[in-house]
Coordinates of N, CA and C in Angstrom, one line a residue:
X10 N 82.5 92.1 -39.4 CA 83.8 92.4 -39.9 C 84.5 93.4 -39.0
X11 N 85.7 93.3 -38.7 CA 86.4 94.3 -37.9 C 86.7 95.6 -38.6
X12 N 86.8 96.6 -37.9 CA 87.1 97.9 -38.5 C 88.6 98.2 -38.7
X13 N 88.9 98.9 -39.7 CA 90.3 99.2 -40.1 C 90.5 100.7 -40.1
X14 N 91.6 101.2 -39.5 CA 91.9 102.6 -39.7 C 93.0 102.7 -40.7
X15 N 92.8 103.5 -41.7 CA 93.8 103.8 -42.8 C 94.4 105.1 -42.3
X16 N 95.7 105.1 -42.0 CA 96.5 106.2 -41.6 C 97.0 106.9 -42.9
X17 N 96.7 108.1 -43.1 CA 97.1 108.8 -44.3 C 97.9 110.1 -44.1
X18 N 99.2 110.0 -44.1 CA 100.0 111.2 -44.0 C 99.9 112.0 -45.3
X19 N 99.7 113.3 -45.1 CA 99.6 114.2 -46.2 C 100.3 115.6 -45.9
X20 N 100.7 116.3 -47.0 CA 101.3 117.6 -46.7 C 101.1 118.4 -48.0
X21 N 100.3 119.5 -47.8 CA 100.1 120.5 -48.8 C 99.5 119.9 -50.1
X22 N 98.6 118.9 -50.0 CA 98.0 118.3 -51.1 C 96.5 118.1 -51.0
X23 N 95.8 119.2 -50.6 CA 94.4 119.1 -50.3 C 93.6 118.7 -51.5
X24 N 93.9 119.2 -52.7 CA 93.2 118.8 -53.9 C 93.3 117.3 -54.2
X25 N 94.5 116.8 -54.1 CA 94.7 115.3 -54.2 C 94.0 114.5 -53.2
X26 N 93.9 115.1 -51.9 CA 93.3 114.4 -50.9 C 91.8 114.2 -51.1
X27 N 91.2 115.2 -51.7 CA 89.7 115.1 -52.0 C 89.5 114.0 -53.0
X28 N 90.3 114.0 -54.1 CA 90.2 112.9 -55.1 C 90.4 111.5 -54.5
X29 N 91.5 111.5 -53.7 CA 91.9 110.2 -53.0 C 90.7 109.7 -52.2
X30 N 90.1 110.5 -51.4 CA 89.0 110.0 -50.5 C 87.8 109.6 -51.4
X31 N 87.5 110.4 -52.4 CA 86.3 110.0 -53.2 C 86.5 108.7 -53.9
X32 N 87.7 108.5 -54.4 CA 88.0 107.2 -55.1 C 88.0 106.0 -54.1
X33 N 88.7 106.1 -53.0 CA 88.8 105.0 -52.1 C 87.5 104.7 -51.3
X34 N 86.6 105.7 -51.2 CA 85.3 105.4 -50.6 C 84.5 104.4 -51.4
X35 N 84.7 104.5 -52.7 CA 84.0 103.5 -53.6 C 84.5 102.1 -53.4
X36 N 85.9 102.0 -53.4 CA 86.4 100.6 -53.3 C 86.4 100.0 -51.9
X37 N 86.2 100.9 -50.9 CA 86.1 100.4 -49.5 C 84.7 100.2 -49.0
X38 N 83.7 100.2 -50.0 CA 82.3 100.1 -49.6 C 82.0 98.9 -48.8
X39 N 82.8 97.8 -49.0 CA 82.5 96.5 -48.3 C 83.3 96.4 -47.0
X40 N 84.0 97.4 -46.6 CA 84.8 97.4 -45.4 C 84.2 98.3 -44.3
X41 N 84.5 98.0 -43.1 CA 84.2 99.0 -42.0 C 85.6 99.7 -41.8
X42 N 85.6 101.0 -42.0 CA 86.9 101.7 -42.0 C 86.7 103.1 -41.5
X43 N 87.8 103.7 -41.2 CA 87.9 105.1 -41.0 C 89.3 105.6 -41.5
X44 N 89.4 106.8 -41.8 CA 90.7 107.4 -42.1 C 91.1 108.3 -40.9
X45 N 92.4 108.2 -40.7 CA 93.1 109.1 -39.8 C 94.1 109.9 -40.6
X46 N 93.7 111.2 -40.9 CA 94.5 112.0 -41.7 C 95.6 112.7 -40.9
X47 N 96.8 112.5 -41.2 CA 97.9 113.2 -40.5 C 98.5 114.3 -41.4
X48 N 98.2 115.5 -41.0 CA 98.5 116.6 -41.9 C 99.7 117.4 -41.4
X49 N 100.7 117.5 -42.3 CA 101.9 118.3 -42.1 C 101.9 119.6 -42.9
X50 N 100.8 120.0 -43.3 CA 100.7 121.2 -44.2 C 100.9 122.5 -43.5
X51 N 101.1 123.5 -44.4 CA 101.1 124.9 -43.8 C 99.7 125.3 -43.4
X52 N 99.5 126.4 -42.7 CA 98.2 126.8 -42.2 C 97.1 126.9 -43.2
X53 N 97.4 127.5 -44.4 CA 96.4 127.6 -45.4 C 95.9 126.3 -45.9
X54 N 96.8 125.4 -46.2 CA 96.4 124.0 -46.7 C 95.8 123.2 -45.5
X55 N 96.2 123.4 -44.3 CA 95.6 122.7 -43.2 C 94.1 123.0 -43.1
X56 N 93.8 124.2 -43.3 CA 92.3 124.6 -43.2 C 91.5 123.9 -44.3
X57 N 92.1 123.7 -45.5 CA 91.4 123.0 -46.5 C 91.3 121.5 -46.1
X58 N 92.3 121.0 -45.6 CA 92.3 119.5 -45.2 C 91.3 119.3 -44.1
X59 N 91.2 120.3 -43.1 CA 90.3 120.2 -42.0 C 88.8 120.2 -42.6
X60 N 88.5 121.0 -43.5 CA 87.2 121.0 -44.1 C 86.8 119.7 -44.8
X61 N 87.8 119.1 -45.5 CA 87.6 117.8 -46.1 C 87.3 116.7 -45.0
X62 N 88.1 116.7 -44.0 CA 88.0 115.8 -42.9 C 86.6 116.0 -42.2
X63 N 86.3 117.2 -41.9 CA 85.0 117.5 -41.2 C 83.8 117.0 -42.1
X64 N 83.9 117.2 -43.4 CA 82.8 116.9 -44.3 C 82.7 115.3 -44.4
X65 N 83.8 114.6 -44.2 CA 83.7 113.1 -44.3 C 83.7 112.4 -42.9
X66 N 83.7 113.2 -41.9 CA 83.8 112.7 -40.5 C 85.0 111.8 -40.2
X67 N 86.1 112.3 -40.8 CA 87.4 111.6 -40.5 C 88.2 112.3 -39.5
X68 N 89.0 111.5 -38.7 CA 89.9 112.1 -37.7 C 91.0 112.8 -38.4
X69 N 91.4 114.0 -37.8 CA 92.5 114.7 -38.3 C 93.5 115.0 -37.2
X70 N 94.8 114.7 -37.5 CA 95.9 115.0 -36.6 C 96.8 116.0 -37.2
X71 N 97.0 117.1 -36.6 CA 98.0 118.1 -37.1 C 99.4 117.6 -36.6
X72 N 100.2 117.3 -37.6 CA 101.6 116.8 -37.3 C 102.4 117.8 -36.5
X73 N 103.0 117.4 -35.5 CA 103.8 118.3 -34.6 C 105.2 118.5 -35.1
X74 N 105.8 117.3 -35.5 CA 107.2 117.4 -35.9 C 107.3 117.0 -37.4
X75 N 108.0 117.7 -38.2 CA 108.0 117.4 -39.6 C 108.7 116.1 -40.0
X76 N 108.4 115.6 -41.2 CA 109.0 114.4 -41.7 C 108.0 113.3 -41.7
X77 N 108.1 112.4 -42.8 CA 107.2 111.4 -43.0 C 107.1 110.4 -41.8
X78 N 108.3 109.9 -41.4 CA 108.3 108.9 -40.3 C 107.7 109.5 -39.0
X79 N 107.9 110.8 -38.7 CA 107.3 111.4 -37.6 C 105.8 111.4 -37.7
X80 N 105.3 111.5 -38.9 CA 103.8 111.4 -39.1 C 103.3 110.0 -38.7
X81 N 104.1 109.0 -39.1 CA 103.7 107.7 -38.8 C 103.8 107.4 -37.3
X82 N 104.9 107.8 -36.6 CA 105.0 107.6 -35.2 C 104.0 108.4 -34.4
X83 N 103.7 109.6 -34.8 CA 102.7 110.4 -34.1 C 101.3 109.8 -34.2
X84 N 101.0 109.2 -35.4 CA 99.6 108.8 -35.6 C 99.2 107.5 -35.0
X85 N 100.2 106.6 -34.8 CA 99.8 105.2 -34.4 C 99.1 105.2 -33.0
X86 N 99.5 106.1 -32.2 CA 98.9 106.2 -30.8 C 97.5 106.8 -30.8
X87 N 97.0 107.3 -31.9 CA 95.7 107.8 -32.1 C 94.7 106.8 -32.7
X88 N 95.2 105.7 -33.1 CA 94.4 104.6 -33.7 C 93.6 104.0 -32.6
X89 N 92.3 103.8 -32.8 CA 91.4 103.2 -31.9 C 90.8 101.9 -32.3
X90 N 91.1 101.5 -33.5 CA 90.6 100.2 -34.1 C 91.6 99.1 -33.9
X91 N 91.1 97.9 -34.0 CA 92.0 96.7 -33.8 C 93.1 96.6 -34.9
X92 N 92.7 97.0 -36.1 CA 93.6 96.9 -37.3 C 93.8 98.2 -37.9
X93 N 95.0 98.4 -38.5 CA 95.3 99.6 -39.2 C 96.3 99.3 -40.3
X94 N 96.5 100.3 -41.2 CA 97.5 100.3 -42.2 C 97.8 101.7 -42.6
X95 N 98.8 101.9 -43.4 CA 99.1 103.2 -43.9 C 98.8 103.3 -45.4
X96 N 98.4 104.4 -45.8 CA 98.2 104.7 -47.2 C 98.9 106.1 -47.5
X97 N 99.3 106.3 -48.7 CA 99.9 107.5 -49.0 C 99.0 108.3 -49.9
X98 N 99.0 109.6 -49.8 CA 98.0 110.5 -50.5 C 98.1 110.5 -52.0
X99 N 99.1 109.8 -52.6 CA 99.2 109.6 -54.0 C 99.0 108.2 -54.4
X100 N 98.5 107.3 -53.5 CA 98.3 105.9 -53.8 C 96.9 105.7 -54.4
X101 N 96.7 104.7 -55.3 CA 95.4 104.3 -55.7 C 95.5 102.8 -55.6
X102 N 94.5 102.3 -54.8 CA 94.5 100.8 -54.6 C 93.5 100.2 -55.5
X103 N 93.8 99.0 -55.9 CA 92.9 98.2 -56.7 C 91.6 97.9 -56.0
X104 N 90.4 97.9 -56.6 CA 89.2 97.5 -56.0 C 89.3 96.1 -55.4
X105 N 90.2 95.3 -55.9 CA 90.4 94.0 -55.4 C 91.2 93.9 -54.1
X106 N 91.7 95.0 -53.6 CA 92.4 95.0 -52.4 C 91.6 94.4 -51.3
X107 N 90.3 94.5 -51.4 CA 89.3 94.0 -50.4 C 89.6 92.5 -50.1
X108 N 90.0 91.7 -51.2 CA 90.3 90.3 -51.0 C 91.5 90.1 -50.0
X109 N 92.5 90.9 -50.2 CA 93.7 90.9 -49.3 C 93.3 91.2 -47.9
X110 N 92.6 92.3 -47.8 CA 92.2 92.8 -46.4 C 91.3 91.7 -45.7
X111 N 90.4 91.2 -46.5 CA 89.4 90.2 -45.9 C 90.2 88.9 -45.4
X112 N 91.2 88.5 -46.2 CA 92.0 87.4 -45.7 C 92.7 87.7 -44.4
X113 N 93.3 88.8 -44.3 CA 94.0 89.2 -43.0 C 93.0 89.3 -41.9
X114 N 91.8 89.9 -42.1 CA 90.8 90.0 -41.0 C 90.3 88.7 -40.6
X115 N 90.4 87.7 -41.5 CA 90.0 86.3 -41.2 C 91.2 85.5 -40.7
X116 N 92.2 86.2 -40.2 CA 93.4 85.6 -39.6 C 94.2 84.7 -40.5
X117 N 94.2 85.1 -41.8 CA 95.1 84.4 -42.8 C 96.0 85.5 -43.3
X118 N 97.3 85.3 -43.1 CA 98.3 86.3 -43.5 C 98.1 86.5 -45.0
X119 N 98.1 87.8 -45.4 CA 98.0 88.2 -46.8 C 98.8 89.4 -47.0
X120 N 99.4 89.5 -48.2 CA 100.1 90.8 -48.5 C 99.9 91.0 -50.0
X121 N 100.0 92.2 -50.5 CA 99.9 92.5 -51.9 C 101.2 93.2 -52.4
X122 N 101.3 93.3 -53.6 CA 102.4 94.2 -54.2 C 101.8 94.9 -55.4
X123 N 102.4 96.0 -55.7 CA 101.9 96.8 -56.8 C 102.9 97.3 -57.7
X124 N 102.5 98.3 -58.5 CA 103.4 98.8 -59.5 C 103.5 100.3 -59.2
X125 N 104.5 100.9 -59.7 CA 104.7 102.4 -59.7 C 104.2 102.9 -61.0
X126 N 103.1 103.7 -61.0 CA 102.6 104.2 -62.2 C 101.9 105.5 -61.9
X127 N 102.1 106.5 -62.6 CA 101.5 107.8 -62.3 C 100.0 107.9 -62.8
X128 N 99.1 107.3 -62.1 CA 97.7 107.3 -62.5 C 97.1 108.6 -62.4
X129 N 97.6 109.5 -61.5 CA 97.0 110.8 -61.3 C 97.2 111.7 -62.6
X130 N 98.0 111.3 -63.5 CA 98.1 112.1 -64.7 C 96.8 112.0 -65.5
X131 N 96.1 110.9 -65.4 CA 94.9 110.7 -66.0 C 93.8 111.1 -65.0
X132 N 93.1 112.2 -65.3 CA 92.1 112.7 -64.3 C 90.9 111.7 -64.2
X133 N 90.7 110.9 -65.2 CA 89.6 109.9 -65.1 C 90.0 108.5 -64.7
X134 N 90.9 108.4 -63.8 CA 91.4 107.1 -63.4 C 90.1 106.3 -62.9
X135 N 90.2 105.0 -63.1 CA 89.1 104.2 -62.8 C 89.5 102.8 -62.4
X136 N 88.6 102.0 -62.0 CA 88.9 100.6 -61.5 C 89.4 99.8 -62.6
X137 N 89.1 100.2 -63.9 CA 89.5 99.4 -65.0 C 91.0 99.4 -65.3
X138 N 91.7 100.3 -64.6 CA 93.2 100.4 -64.8 C 93.9 99.3 -64.0
X139 N 93.3 98.4 -63.3 CA 93.9 97.4 -62.5 C 93.6 96.0 -63.0
X140 N 94.6 95.1 -62.8 CA 94.4 93.7 -63.1 C 93.6 93.0 -62.0
X141 N 93.0 91.9 -62.3 CA 92.4 91.1 -61.3 C 93.5 90.6 -60.3
X142 N 93.1 90.5 -59.1 CA 94.0 89.9 -58.1 C 94.1 88.4 -58.3
X143 N 95.3 87.9 -58.1 CA 95.6 86.4 -58.2 C 96.1 86.1 -56.8
X144 N 95.3 85.3 -56.1 CA 95.7 84.8 -54.8 C 96.6 83.6 -54.9
X145 N 97.8 83.7 -54.3 CA 98.8 82.6 -54.4 C 99.0 82.2 -52.9
X146 N 99.2 80.9 -52.7 CA 99.5 80.4 -51.4 C 101.0 80.0 -51.3
X147 N 101.7 80.5 -50.3 CA 103.1 80.1 -50.1 C 103.3 79.7 -48.7
X148 N 104.4 78.9 -48.5 CA 104.8 78.5 -47.2 C 105.5 79.7 -46.5
X149 N 105.3 79.8 -45.2 CA 105.9 80.9 -44.4 C 107.4 81.0 -44.7
X150 N 108.1 79.9 -44.7 CA 109.6 80.0 -44.9 C 109.9 80.5 -46.3
X151 N 109.1 80.2 -47.3 CA 109.3 80.7 -48.7 C 109.3 82.2 -48.7
X152 N 108.3 82.8 -48.0 CA 108.2 84.2 -48.0 C 109.4 84.8 -47.3
X153 N 109.7 84.3 -46.2 CA 110.9 84.8 -45.4 C 112.2 84.7 -46.2
X154 N 112.4 83.6 -46.9 CA 113.6 83.4 -47.7 C 113.6 84.4 -48.9
X155 N 112.5 84.7 -49.4 CA 112.4 85.6 -50.5 C 112.9 87.0 -50.1
X156 N 112.6 87.4 -48.9 CA 113.1 88.7 -48.4 C 114.6 88.7 -48.2
X157 N 115.2 87.5 -48.0 CA 116.6 87.4 -47.8 C 117.4 87.0 -49.1
X158 N 116.7 87.2 -50.3 CA 117.4 87.0 -51.5 C 117.1 85.7 -52.3
X159 N 116.5 84.8 -51.7 CA 116.2 83.5 -52.3 C 114.7 83.5 -52.7
X160 N 114.4 84.3 -53.8 CA 113.0 84.5 -54.2 C 112.6 83.4 -55.3
X161 N 112.0 82.4 -54.8 CA 111.5 81.4 -55.7 C 110.0 81.4 -55.9
X162 N 109.4 82.6 -55.5 CA 107.9 82.7 -55.5 C 107.4 83.1 -56.8
X163 N 108.2 83.5 -57.8 CA 107.8 84.0 -59.1 C 107.0 85.3 -58.9
X164 N 107.4 86.1 -57.9 CA 106.9 87.4 -57.6 C 108.0 88.4 -58.0
X165 N 107.7 89.4 -58.8 CA 108.8 90.2 -59.4 C 109.7 90.9 -58.3
X166 N 109.1 91.3 -57.2 CA 109.8 91.9 -56.1 C 109.0 91.8 -54.9
X167 N 109.7 91.8 -53.8 CA 108.9 91.6 -52.5 C 108.5 93.0 -52.0
X168 N 107.3 93.2 -51.5 CA 106.9 94.5 -51.0 C 107.7 95.0 -49.8
X169 N 108.0 96.3 -49.9 CA 108.7 96.9 -48.8 C 107.9 98.0 -48.1
X170 N 106.7 98.3 -48.6 CA 105.9 99.4 -48.1 C 104.9 98.8 -47.1
X171 N 104.6 99.5 -46.0 CA 103.6 99.0 -45.1 C 102.2 99.0 -45.6
X172 N 102.0 99.6 -46.8 CA 100.6 99.6 -47.3 C 100.2 98.2 -47.9
X173 N 101.2 97.3 -48.0 CA 100.9 96.0 -48.5 C 100.3 95.1 -47.5
X174 N 100.1 95.5 -46.2 CA 99.6 94.7 -45.1 C 98.6 95.5 -44.3
X175 N 97.8 94.7 -43.6 CA 97.0 95.3 -42.5 C 97.7 94.8 -41.2
X176 N 97.9 95.6 -40.2 CA 98.5 95.3 -39.0 C 97.5 95.3 -37.9
X177 N 97.8 94.5 -36.9 CA 97.1 94.7 -35.6 C 97.7 95.9 -35.0
X178 N 96.8 96.9 -34.6 CA 97.3 98.2 -34.1 C 98.2 98.0 -32.9
X179 N 97.9 97.1 -32.1 CA 98.8 96.9 -30.9 C 100.2 96.5 -31.3
X180 N 100.4 95.8 -32.4 CA 101.7 95.5 -32.9 C 102.5 96.7 -33.2
X181 N 101.9 97.7 -33.9 CA 102.6 98.9 -34.3 C 102.8 99.8 -33.1
X182 N 101.9 99.8 -32.1 CA 102.1 100.6 -30.9 C 103.3 100.1 -30.1
X183 N 103.5 98.8 -30.1 CA 104.6 98.2 -29.4 C 105.9 98.6 -30.1

């Protein structure tokens, strides 16, 4: 299986980052992956993030220019794997996300969508908080039309976040 880089912008959230990594290590156990942490924190928090990255052997990039999109633009050129995607430091992915990733890595377009729910309020968040993934097959033109307002897919809303996909790294670099 091909290796994926998860680009993770963060800022002044070292405590959440530790929980995030611990949780996602469990659900990514069947993937070859690495994290590229892009940190826009102040110096005190940056030191905490660096300790976390060093302990987990993850790459760390100190963000040069502030702002979320700048973190994205600065990070993409540091990706060394064929595939990558973005995650946010307050995201929790379903353990079933592996099915979506596996489809993409096997050259079958796949995307997911999620819900906005503050799972971090519950310190004991677990895999049981997620529904089973349902794989649906759609024609390419159906998906494209859904983004232009003709949504006959029975999907509540079309994903707009890049975390819904895995990209070929070269695509994002271009």
